[in-house]
Amino acid sequence: MKTKFNIYITLALVLVLSASCSENFLEDVKPIGQYDDSFYQNQARVQAYVDNQYYDFFASFKMPTASVIGVYTDANTKLTEEQGGVQDYTNPSKLLNTSDAAKDYFGAKIGTGLVNNAYTRIRECNNLIEDIDVKGASLDKTFRDRAKGQMYYMRAIQYFDLMRTYGGVPIVTKVMSPSVDDESIKLPRAKVSEVVAQIVKDLDMAASLLPGDWDSANYGRFTKGAALAQKSRVLLTFASPLFNKSWDGSNERWQAALDAGLAAEAELSQNGYGLYGSTIKEWESMFLIDNIKCREAITVQLLSASNSDVNFNVNNNWEKSTRLPSQGGTGGISAPKEMIDLFPLADGRRPTAANGYNDFTFFVNRDPRFYRTFAFSGVKWGYKESANAVFWSYRWLDSANKAYFNDLNTTTTSPAVVRKMTNQTASNAMNYAYSPTDIIEYRYAELLLNIAECYAALGQTGNTIAYLGKIRARVGIPSGNNYGIGTLTDKYAAIEACLYERRVELAYEGKRFWDVQRWMLYDNETLPGTSGGTVSKLGLTPINGTQRTGNYLQYRTTATAADPLTASRASIVVDPDAAAATFQTQLNTLAAYYNANFVRTTLVTPMDNVSGTAVKIKFNPNYYISGLNTTALTSNPWLLQTIGWNDNFGGAGTFNYQE
């Protein structure tokens, strides 16, 4: 997304005004988002309008774990296995089913001034789509087409996030004036199938209007390939069990999603897109390519290193969040044991005791992506001020059982922390506050995984393995035994293999919740009138009833207040960039050091706790799709409430998102 350009939107407006001092951009913006006819006769103004839409959609997108257009928080990630900490939707002591507890993403009614919410963003897209060819007929046609293409794309993805949040929502494709008397604007909630049809129509229009690629000055804008890839993502969601009662008996939606994925693959490949690199080092460096084309980035959020204007510069918050106090950061993201134990072994097999996995020396013999996703005590993880820094995080007790932590790392609650997408040349000045590292929102690898999953659902296990193999071969997993995947005996095993690979390849990229949601993986429990049972069919363990587990890495004997390992650890380093043989020797040396010096102990306060007491996840089935909140129902009293939720008067919702 073209945010690095948009963060200077004030400069764009200054340039517009200097080009035509008699015409004031701000005066042309009417209270409810309508514009004078002359507005569309100035290309610079229209360009600034388009760029401001990028800003409104994506300015809050500052961390890869964040999701949901316009708000971009990591709340959904914290509902998954990737991060510990009980949220309202996973708290077993809470049952949320009233309208005042429903999500407020729907937004409020339009007043005399515009606010940035879902339907005002849609309104601004509608405005340009309606008017530019009429009021801006004098503008260059290619410019007009590309401006419309970007608006169609943005309208589509906004409806997609509304659909993933609420199921069916009112479809508005033209500018409407707010009114309490006009019955024509009282649009009902459309069926999910109707919302999907509108999204697909918009993405097809976007694909017909957008270029296959932009010049370097416009890198980050949406392309034809991005529109087709987004269509693949939408249709994959529509084919999945959350919205598809017939997912296991009908191939129609899966075939449509597959066709969309293959079309996107062909278009993107034709324009030079594909998997980036052929080594694990290149896989890691892919995330750090800054403001120039990365062939894997289908859509990308361009970010800034500047801090000159806090209102318009958008910086990456990820580096600051992941770095520990010993590195000049603010805390770090502790990896639950369930994530540490997830990643395959080096040959691609699952990490089980039968396959030789030891969960204490968990870093031995792992998938190459493990070492680029997590940091652990003894591994090299540098930054600008200390390029060869070795990361350590452990604690020890004295004879009175008082706890001490090395290097001020008191917040670590796991033997491993997240390091994926961090930059070893980043400066810890101001706690990494002004990181410019871009965020790849949609990677080519995800598109290949979409295609693999469609093949799996269609029972074409050979094609499933072929596409999963592309993902694994790129990072150096050997091809034996189908890249460690083994034999997929049926479509259920194939689907499970795809979901597993997505957990590894796309870890901490804000995708896991959407996979859990569309496959309904918290439990087999469903709402009346809906279908489910996917957890059992896929042979998975329900997420409900589990917990994210943390541990201390603790020195095995008592000591004094002084760090007992300062001297001995000085010679220890595991460098993922070292030659293969050297790296293996380093891992073996570190394993021996762990066995000689550390034990794993339970946390004083569990990762998943309520008031300090350990709890297990309980995500209720009505949470998959939120009800409309009190504000939305009050402003639009004709709208039906969602099943599983009560309306403003306590009545049970009747809108079924599976119909």
XYZ file of C-alpha atoms in Angstrom:
659
model
C 0.000 0.000 0.000
C 1.297 3.397 -0.944
C 1.554 4.780 2.567
C 5.076 6.159 2.312
C 3.711 8.548 -0.283
C 0.574 9.277 1.682
C 2.340 10.238 4.865
C 3.259 13.416 3.070
C -0.334 14.159 2.121
C -0.064 17.681 3.511
C 2.787 18.326 1.085
C 0.606 17.056 -1.748
C -2.100 19.514 -0.780
C 0.412 22.361 -0.675
C 1.506 21.482 -4.198
C -2.106 21.407 -5.352
C -2.809 24.799 -3.843
C 0.332 26.315 -5.312
C -0.728 25.065 -8.746
C -4.076 26.854 -8.503
C -4.257 29.413 -5.717
C -7.823 30.393 -6.589
C -9.089 26.894 -5.905
C -8.966 25.578 -2.366
C -8.948 21.800 -1.944
C -10.279 21.983 1.600
C -13.181 24.204 0.606
C -14.192 21.666 -2.035
C -14.561 18.920 0.571
C -18.177 19.280 1.610
C -19.385 18.296 5.093
C -20.646 14.896 3.970
C -17.952 14.181 1.401
C -19.415 15.742 -1.752
C -17.299 17.812 -4.121
C -17.750 20.711 -6.540
C -17.703 19.893 -10.248
C -14.387 21.685 -10.658
C -12.682 19.362 -8.188
C -12.325 16.553 -10.737
C -10.872 18.859 -13.380
C -7.522 19.033 -11.607
C -5.408 15.868 -11.811
C -3.221 16.819 -8.855
C -6.290 17.179 -6.658
C -7.698 13.832 -7.709
C -4.328 12.187 -7.108
C -4.233 13.680 -3.614
C -7.754 12.335 -3.050
C -6.683 8.815 -4.053
C -3.592 9.018 -1.862
C -5.647 10.205 1.087
C -7.769 7.067 0.709
C -4.640 4.950 1.065
C -3.864 6.900 4.211
C -7.344 6.470 5.698
C -7.297 2.739 4.966
C -3.756 1.910 6.072
C -2.184 4.614 8.266
C -2.726 2.496 11.386
C -1.097 -0.588 9.820
C 2.198 -0.508 11.741
C 2.728 -4.123 12.820
C 2.565 -7.349 10.782
C 0.426 -9.045 13.444
C -2.260 -6.360 13.083
C -5.360 -6.810 10.952
C -8.724 -5.274 10.004
C -8.675 -2.297 7.659
C -8.780 1.143 9.213
C -8.121 0.028 12.789
C -5.270 -2.504 12.484
C -4.810 -3.899 15.971
C -3.217 -7.195 17.008
C -6.340 -8.235 18.949
C -7.074 -11.123 16.570
C -3.524 -12.477 16.793
C -3.871 -12.615 20.573
C -6.855 -14.937 20.148
C -4.596 -17.576 18.563
C -1.738 -19.847 19.575
C 0.809 -17.213 18.520
C 0.651 -15.009 21.638
C -0.319 -15.600 25.237
C -2.642 -13.488 27.350
C -6.376 -13.941 27.885
C -8.657 -11.633 25.891
C -12.396 -11.139 26.369
C -13.145 -13.571 23.526
C -10.984 -16.315 25.057
C -11.913 -15.727 28.698
C -13.803 -18.777 30.025
C -15.521 -16.673 32.674
C -17.186 -14.387 30.121
C -20.139 -14.938 27.811
C -20.541 -12.072 25.353
C -23.809 -12.084 23.441
C -25.430 -8.674 23.942
C -25.346 -5.829 21.440
C -23.310 -3.618 23.748
C -20.577 -6.302 23.752
C -20.545 -6.722 19.952
C -17.783 -5.231 17.817
C -18.142 -1.564 16.863
C -16.353 -1.828 13.499
C -19.623 -1.177 11.634
C -19.331 2.512 12.535
C -21.829 5.233 13.378
C -24.226 7.144 11.149
C -22.817 9.955 9.018
C -23.120 13.357 10.648
C -22.204 16.837 9.493
C -18.533 15.922 9.303
C -16.693 12.848 8.130
C -14.999 10.363 10.399
C -12.785 7.514 9.294
C -14.846 4.339 9.626
C -15.824 1.468 7.349
C -18.789 3.041 5.596
C -17.252 6.506 5.251
C -14.271 4.862 3.554
C -16.708 3.086 1.232
C -18.483 6.389 0.628
C -15.264 8.067 -0.463
C -14.600 5.223 -2.904
C -18.134 5.543 -4.275
C -17.671 9.282 -4.694
C -14.740 8.995 -7.065
C -16.143 5.991 -8.943
C -19.398 7.892 -9.598
C -17.975 11.252 -10.574
C -14.555 11.031 -12.158
C -15.656 10.018 -15.665
C -18.396 12.666 -15.711
C -16.958 15.629 -13.850
C -13.370 14.725 -14.732
C -13.908 13.793 -18.372
C -11.114 16.167 -19.396
C -8.535 14.202 -17.417
C -6.329 11.605 -19.085
C -8.281 8.342 -19.501
C -5.456 6.119 -18.241
C -5.191 8.260 -15.124
C -8.956 8.059 -14.569
C -9.015 4.299 -15.078
C -6.202 3.732 -12.625
C -7.798 6.020 -10.046
C -11.064 4.085 -10.358
C -9.221 0.775 -10.216
C -7.667 1.692 -6.889
C -11.068 2.740 -5.524
C -12.723 -0.504 -6.665
C -9.931 -2.451 -4.987
C -10.255 -0.540 -1.719
C -14.033 -0.812 -1.685
C -13.706 -4.559 -2.193
C -11.260 -5.145 0.647
C -13.327 -2.951 2.970
C -16.400 -5.065 2.286
C -14.277 -8.181 2.784
C -13.287 -7.126 6.299
C -16.892 -6.182 7.054
C -17.924 -9.640 5.839
C -15.289 -11.390 7.946
C -16.471 -9.407 10.964
C -20.272 -9.463 10.554
C -21.132 -11.842 7.713
C -23.782 -10.141 5.588
C -23.832 -6.328 5.628
C -25.694 -3.629 3.670
C -24.174 -3.105 0.219
C -23.798 0.558 -0.703
C -22.318 1.285 -4.138
C -23.390 4.889 -4.657
C -23.220 8.079 -2.616
C -26.322 8.483 -0.480
C -27.356 11.577 1.439
C -28.132 10.994 5.122
C -31.856 11.248 5.792
C -34.375 10.159 8.390
C -37.217 10.191 5.848
C -35.775 8.541 2.731
C -36.859 4.896 2.826
C -34.612 4.010 -0.128
C -31.470 4.298 1.976
C -32.701 1.791 4.555
C -30.751 -1.050 3.041
C -31.038 -4.491 4.666
C -28.177 -6.823 5.468
C -27.282 -8.616 2.258
C -26.628 -12.341 2.250
C -22.979 -13.318 2.477
C -23.221 -14.690 -1.065
C -24.392 -11.262 -2.261
C -21.564 -9.489 -0.449
C -19.048 -11.884 -1.997
C -20.558 -11.320 -5.451
C -20.123 -7.552 -5.011
C -16.542 -7.950 -3.774
C -15.661 -10.182 -6.728
C -17.322 -7.753 -9.142
C -15.260 -4.891 -7.706
C -12.024 -6.875 -7.859
C -12.709 -7.885 -11.457
C -13.272 -4.211 -12.282
C -10.071 -3.281 -10.468
C -8.144 -5.933 -12.400
C -9.479 -4.574 -15.700
C -8.386 -1.019 -14.863
C -5.088 -1.427 -13.008
C -1.662 -2.002 -14.575
C 0.272 -5.227 -14.183
C 2.947 -3.148 -12.476
C 3.686 0.490 -11.666
C 6.855 2.474 -12.203
C 9.266 2.730 -9.283
C 7.883 6.089 -8.145
C 4.469 4.475 -7.632
C 5.604 1.188 -6.128
C 3.158 0.072 -3.468
C -0.017 0.921 -5.344
C -2.435 -1.885 -6.107
C -1.931 -3.820 -9.331
C -3.967 -6.112 -11.550
C -2.220 -9.098 -9.978
C -3.046 -7.848 -6.484
C -6.737 -7.614 -7.405
C -6.730 -11.179 -8.732
C -4.833 -12.448 -5.673
C -7.299 -10.723 -3.372
C -10.104 -12.430 -5.289
C -8.401 -15.750 -4.509
C -8.332 -14.871 -0.803
C -12.002 -13.853 -0.796
C -13.223 -16.950 -2.632
C -11.098 -19.227 -0.427
C -12.831 -17.722 2.612
C -16.248 -18.134 0.968
C -15.497 -21.801 0.220
C -14.421 -22.512 3.802
C -16.758 -24.055 6.419
C -17.624 -20.819 8.247
C -19.631 -19.606 5.248
C -20.101 -22.869 3.370
C -22.309 -25.581 4.828
C -21.513 -27.748 1.799
C -17.735 -27.402 1.993
C -17.322 -31.179 2.303
C -19.889 -32.210 -0.286
C -19.775 -29.671 -3.096
C -16.748 -28.645 -5.147
C -18.263 -25.544 -6.765
C -16.829 -22.906 -4.447
C -13.477 -24.662 -4.095
C -13.138 -24.812 -7.867
C -13.968 -21.106 -8.180
C -11.328 -20.291 -5.555
C -8.793 -22.500 -7.333
C -9.482 -20.864 -10.692
C -9.016 -17.437 -9.109
C -5.747 -18.494 -7.498
C -4.332 -19.933 -10.711
C -5.340 -16.805 -12.643
C -3.576 -14.626 -10.072
C -0.497 -16.842 -10.190
C -0.320 -16.554 -13.981
C -0.784 -12.773 -13.988
C 1.746 -12.133 -11.248
C 4.314 -14.485 -12.749
C 3.991 -12.692 -16.070
C 4.924 -9.435 -14.336
C 7.967 -10.781 -12.515
C 6.381 -11.761 -9.202
C 7.108 -15.053 -7.476
C 8.798 -16.588 -4.452
C 11.738 -14.437 -3.424
C 15.101 -16.172 -3.362
C 16.095 -19.805 -3.014
C 17.744 -19.884 0.421
C 16.624 -19.317 3.989
C 18.870 -16.257 4.194
C 17.028 -14.730 1.253
C 13.696 -15.697 2.837
C 14.677 -13.656 5.891
C 16.038 -10.712 3.903
C 12.833 -10.560 1.840
C 11.062 -8.900 4.771
C 13.676 -6.132 4.899
C 13.560 -4.910 1.291
C 12.751 -1.235 1.649
C 10.710 0.879 -0.768
C 11.792 -0.994 -3.894
C 10.026 -3.852 -5.623
C 10.169 -7.191 -3.857
C 8.954 -9.911 -6.206
C 7.171 -11.711 -3.360
C 5.213 -8.651 -2.189
C 1.777 -8.667 -3.817
C 0.667 -5.844 -1.515
C 2.999 -3.977 0.809
C 2.730 -1.259 3.435
C 5.545 1.228 2.853
C 6.754 2.838 6.072
C 8.965 5.752 7.030
C 12.052 6.334 9.176
C 11.182 10.001 9.637
C 9.947 11.538 12.861
C 9.653 15.093 11.583
C 5.851 15.173 11.695
C 4.147 12.803 14.108
C 0.784 13.420 12.454
C 1.746 12.165 9.012
C 4.798 9.913 9.308
C 3.952 6.237 9.746
C 6.679 4.159 11.371
C 6.932 0.412 11.921
C 6.214 -0.499 15.559
C 7.291 -4.135 15.209
C 11.000 -3.635 15.871
C 10.196 -1.736 19.051
C 7.771 -4.435 20.214
C 10.047 -7.403 19.563
C 13.307 -6.122 21.031
C 14.104 -6.774 24.686
C 15.466 -4.271 27.233
C 18.966 -5.729 26.853
C 18.804 -4.665 23.189
C 17.350 -1.237 23.860
C 13.774 -2.350 23.192
C 10.624 -2.257 25.273
C 9.853 -5.856 26.161
C 9.864 -8.528 23.464
C 7.197 -11.024 22.385
C 7.507 -14.301 24.271
C 6.715 -17.357 22.158
C 4.319 -19.847 23.768
C 5.696 -23.361 24.058
C 3.007 -24.464 21.625
C 4.602 -22.287 18.925
C 8.135 -23.415 19.764
C 7.045 -27.044 19.454
C 5.119 -26.411 16.218
C 7.807 -25.946 13.581
C 8.973 -29.014 11.635
C 12.302 -30.728 11.969
C 15.043 -29.997 9.465
C 13.815 -32.754 7.137
C 10.234 -31.461 7.241
C 8.783 -34.099 9.570
C 6.651 -33.108 12.540
C 8.560 -32.500 15.815
C 7.576 -35.538 17.869
C 9.510 -37.608 20.366
C 9.248 -40.533 17.959
C 11.032 -38.405 15.356
C 13.766 -37.473 17.830
C 12.507 -34.088 19.016
C 13.629 -32.908 22.468
C 11.529 -29.996 23.709
C 14.216 -28.807 26.143
C 16.944 -28.402 23.528
C 14.200 -27.355 21.130
C 16.556 -25.516 18.765
C 18.358 -28.640 17.542
C 17.570 -29.969 14.057
C 14.702 -27.641 13.177
C 13.162 -26.280 9.985
C 15.413 -23.423 8.740
C 12.516 -21.005 9.231
C 12.599 -21.697 12.977
C 15.924 -19.877 13.370
C 14.605 -16.831 11.481
C 11.284 -16.747 13.353
C 12.522 -17.131 16.940
C 15.491 -16.019 19.012
C 16.656 -18.049 22.004
C 19.440 -17.806 24.544
C 22.775 -18.254 22.796
C 21.742 -17.119 19.309
C 23.232 -14.158 17.486
C 20.662 -11.386 17.095
C 22.315 -8.074 16.412
C 21.305 -4.479 15.871
C 23.076 -1.385 14.581
C 24.835 -0.515 17.824
C 25.956 -4.123 18.437
C 26.047 -6.114 15.210
C 27.401 -9.296 16.829
C 25.221 -9.244 19.939
C 24.246 -12.647 21.314
C 20.808 -12.866 22.847
C 20.415 -14.260 26.369
C 17.336 -14.370 28.550
C 17.284 -16.480 31.703
C 16.869 -16.138 35.429
C 18.410 -17.568 38.602
C 17.500 -17.803 42.268
C 19.560 -17.070 45.341
C 19.450 -19.132 48.528
C 16.420 -17.148 49.720
C 14.561 -17.886 46.464
C 14.824 -14.297 45.270
C 14.739 -14.187 41.468
C 17.204 -12.302 39.254
C 17.163 -11.823 35.479
C 20.111 -11.329 33.178
C 20.571 -8.007 31.420
C 17.282 -6.524 32.702
C 15.189 -8.964 30.626
C 12.519 -9.257 33.294
C 9.571 -9.440 30.889
C 10.525 -12.667 29.110
C 8.168 -15.542 29.880
C 9.519 -18.126 27.449
C 12.834 -19.691 26.410
C 12.235 -18.185 22.948
C 11.027 -14.820 21.672
C 9.834 -13.700 18.248
C 12.514 -12.282 15.934
C 10.872 -12.717 12.534
C 10.839 -9.575 10.361
C 13.329 -7.759 12.601
C 16.263 -5.896 11.102
C 19.751 -6.544 12.444
C 20.870 -3.144 11.168
C 18.070 -1.315 13.015
C 19.120 1.342 15.505
C 17.962 1.161 19.105
C 17.847 4.951 19.277
C 14.560 5.972 20.905
C 13.809 2.263 21.540
C 13.593 1.523 17.788
C 10.697 3.987 17.566
C 11.341 5.105 13.985
C 11.798 1.834 12.142
C 11.136 2.116 8.381
C 10.832 -1.628 7.698
C 7.973 -2.208 5.276
C 5.235 -4.774 5.988
C 4.304 -7.262 3.283
C 0.559 -7.668 3.695
C 0.055 -10.312 0.984
C 2.956 -12.533 -0.012
C 3.238 -14.727 -3.072
C 3.764 -17.644 -0.685
C 0.270 -17.092 0.701
C -1.168 -17.261 -2.812
C 0.566 -20.612 -3.379
C -0.822 -21.844 -0.062
C -4.309 -20.738 -1.128
C -3.944 -22.799 -4.296
C -2.618 -25.788 -2.349
C -5.614 -25.672 -0.014
C -8.079 -25.579 -2.901
C -6.414 -28.613 -4.447
C -6.605 -30.331 -1.054
C -10.328 -29.644 -0.650
C -10.882 -30.993 -4.165
C -9.050 -34.191 -3.224
C -6.121 -33.536 -5.574
C -3.432 -34.460 -3.059
C -0.636 -34.694 -5.623
C -1.109 -31.062 -6.613
C -1.357 -30.140 -2.932
C 2.068 -31.641 -2.263
C 3.506 -29.969 -5.364
C 2.495 -26.514 -4.137
C 3.508 -27.136 -0.531
C 6.797 -28.426 -1.886
C 7.460 -25.084 -3.577
C 7.181 -23.356 -0.196
C 9.480 -25.834 1.541
C 12.062 -26.187 -1.225
C 12.661 -22.431 -1.221
C 13.868 -22.489 2.410
C 16.082 -25.543 2.023
C 13.976 -28.465 3.253
C 15.101 -31.582 1.335
C 12.663 -33.177 -1.107
C 12.706 -36.650 0.452
C 9.412 -38.093 1.679
C 7.539 -35.292 -0.102
C 9.575 -32.613 1.704
C 8.843 -34.380 4.985
C 5.090 -34.117 4.467
C 4.770 -37.840 3.839
C 1.755 -39.425 2.166
C -1.537 -37.536 2.305
C -4.087 -40.320 2.554
C -7.200 -38.242 1.866
C -8.413 -34.686 1.410
C -8.766 -34.131 5.159
C -5.094 -34.942 5.724
C -4.240 -32.674 2.796
C -6.253 -29.764 4.210
C -4.622 -30.250 7.614
C -1.181 -30.223 5.956
C -2.029 -26.907 4.278
C -3.233 -25.326 7.509
C -0.088 -26.569 9.253
C 2.159 -25.081 6.579
C 0.319 -21.766 6.812
C 0.983 -21.690 10.570
C 4.716 -22.041 9.938
C 5.274 -20.014 6.774
C 2.929 -17.161 7.733
C 3.615 -17.140 11.484
C 3.228 -13.695 13.060
C 1.992 -12.144 9.817
C -1.576 -11.555 10.997
C -3.077 -14.519 9.128
C -3.625 -17.237 11.720
C -6.882 -15.913 13.203
C -8.550 -15.784 9.798
C -7.590 -19.429 9.184
C -8.896 -20.469 12.602
C -12.079 -18.495 12.015
C -12.928 -19.757 8.527
C -12.229 -23.383 9.529
C -13.955 -22.978 12.937
C -11.052 -24.561 14.798
C -11.811 -23.508 18.353
C -14.258 -26.360 18.857
C -16.793 -28.608 17.149
C -19.545 -26.656 18.913
C -21.820 -24.679 16.585
C -24.797 -22.354 16.793
C -28.291 -23.658 15.997
C -28.869 -23.419 12.261
C -25.170 -23.635 11.371
C -22.862 -26.516 10.550
C -19.389 -27.291 11.853
C -17.507 -30.306 13.138
C -14.399 -29.461 11.150
C -11.998 -30.010 14.047
C -12.821 -33.713 14.171
C -12.866 -34.150 10.404
C -9.373 -32.688 10.096
C -8.044 -34.743 13.001
C -7.101 -31.674 15.020
C -7.219 -30.882 18.724
C -9.701 -28.087 19.509
C -8.077 -24.835 20.583
C -10.703 -24.529 23.301
C -9.478 -26.277 26.412
C -5.830 -25.541 25.634
C -3.628 -22.752 26.917
C -0.583 -20.826 25.748
C 2.252 -22.069 27.956
C 5.210 -20.045 29.150
C 8.329 -21.128 31.023
C 11.436 -19.645 32.540
C 14.837 -20.756 31.364
C 16.470 -20.965 34.788
C 20.008 -21.567 36.018
C 19.939 -25.016 37.574
C 21.610 -24.192 40.915
C 21.306 -21.334 43.382
C 23.609 -18.335 43.104
C 24.127 -14.837 44.442
C 22.887 -11.567 42.995
C 25.714 -11.650 40.448
C 24.971 -13.323 37.112
C 26.498 -16.822 37.441
C 26.901 -17.322 33.674
C 28.496 -14.080 32.507
C 31.916 -15.629 31.987
C 30.989 -19.069 30.650
C 28.447 -17.857 28.131
C 30.925 -15.450 26.515
C 32.261 -18.177 24.226
C 28.811 -19.395 23.141
C 27.229 -18.226 19.903
C 24.846 -19.765 17.400
C 24.934 -17.839 14.135
C 22.180 -18.796 11.652
C 24.287 -17.238 8.883
C 27.293 -19.476 9.571
C 28.282 -22.258 7.178
C 26.064 -25.330 7.582
C 28.666 -27.510 9.313
C 29.693 -24.691 11.659
C 26.067 -23.940 12.466
C 25.401 -27.559 13.433
C 28.470 -27.609 15.662
C 27.302 -24.404 17.330
C 23.844 -25.889 17.953
C 25.331 -29.017 19.515
C 27.601 -26.909 21.732
C 24.636 -24.822 22.841
C 22.587 -27.952 23.601
C 25.372 -29.219 25.850
C 25.508 -25.811 27.550
C 21.749 -25.891 28.178
C 21.921 -29.386 29.648
C 24.788 -28.392 31.929
C 23.408 -25.067 33.139
C 19.642 -24.724 32.749
C 16.315 -26.200 33.716
C 12.862 -25.199 32.518
C 10.504 -23.995 35.254
C 6.905 -22.841 35.366
C 6.001 -19.165 35.428
C 5.007 -17.403 38.617
C 2.033 -15.982 36.710
C 0.827 -18.184 33.831
C 0.712 -16.774 30.306
C -3.030 -17.395 30.182
C -4.480 -16.239 33.460
C -7.389 -14.358 34.959
C -6.402 -12.456 38.087
C -3.268 -14.576 38.328
C -5.024 -17.946 38.090
C -4.313 -20.184 35.114
C -7.238 -20.634 32.720
C -7.856 -22.439 29.458
C -9.135 -20.881 26.264
C -12.906 -20.770 25.739
C -14.002 -19.124 22.504
C -17.776 -19.345 22.161
C -19.286 -20.200 18.751
C -21.138 -16.882 18.423
C -17.771 -15.084 18.435
C -16.822 -16.318 14.961
C -19.163 -13.693 13.510
C -19.929 -10.646 15.620
C -23.357 -9.249 16.177
C -24.136 -5.637 15.337
C -23.432 -3.370 18.263
C -25.890 -1.082 20.012
C -24.903 2.009 18.025
C -25.376 0.290 14.663
C -28.771 -1.130 15.641
C -29.949 2.177 17.098
C -28.930 4.107 13.982
C -30.333 1.418 11.663
C -33.258 -0.173 13.546
C -34.405 -2.126 10.471
C -31.247 -4.271 10.492
C -31.532 -7.827 11.794
C -29.241 -8.983 14.584
C -26.871 -11.919 14.020
C -27.699 -15.375 15.358
C -26.051 -15.999 18.708
C -26.383 -12.329 19.680
C -29.203 -10.351 21.284
C -30.543 -7.104 19.886
C -30.987 -3.845 21.794
C -34.162 -5.153 23.418
C -32.803 -8.549 24.409
C -34.370 -10.419 21.502
C -32.427 -13.268 19.908
C -30.742 -12.512 16.590
C -32.102 -14.174 13.449
C -29.619 -13.244 10.693
C -27.836 -16.460 9.646
C -24.492 -15.888 7.924
C -24.487 -19.434 6.526
C -27.636 -18.818 4.463
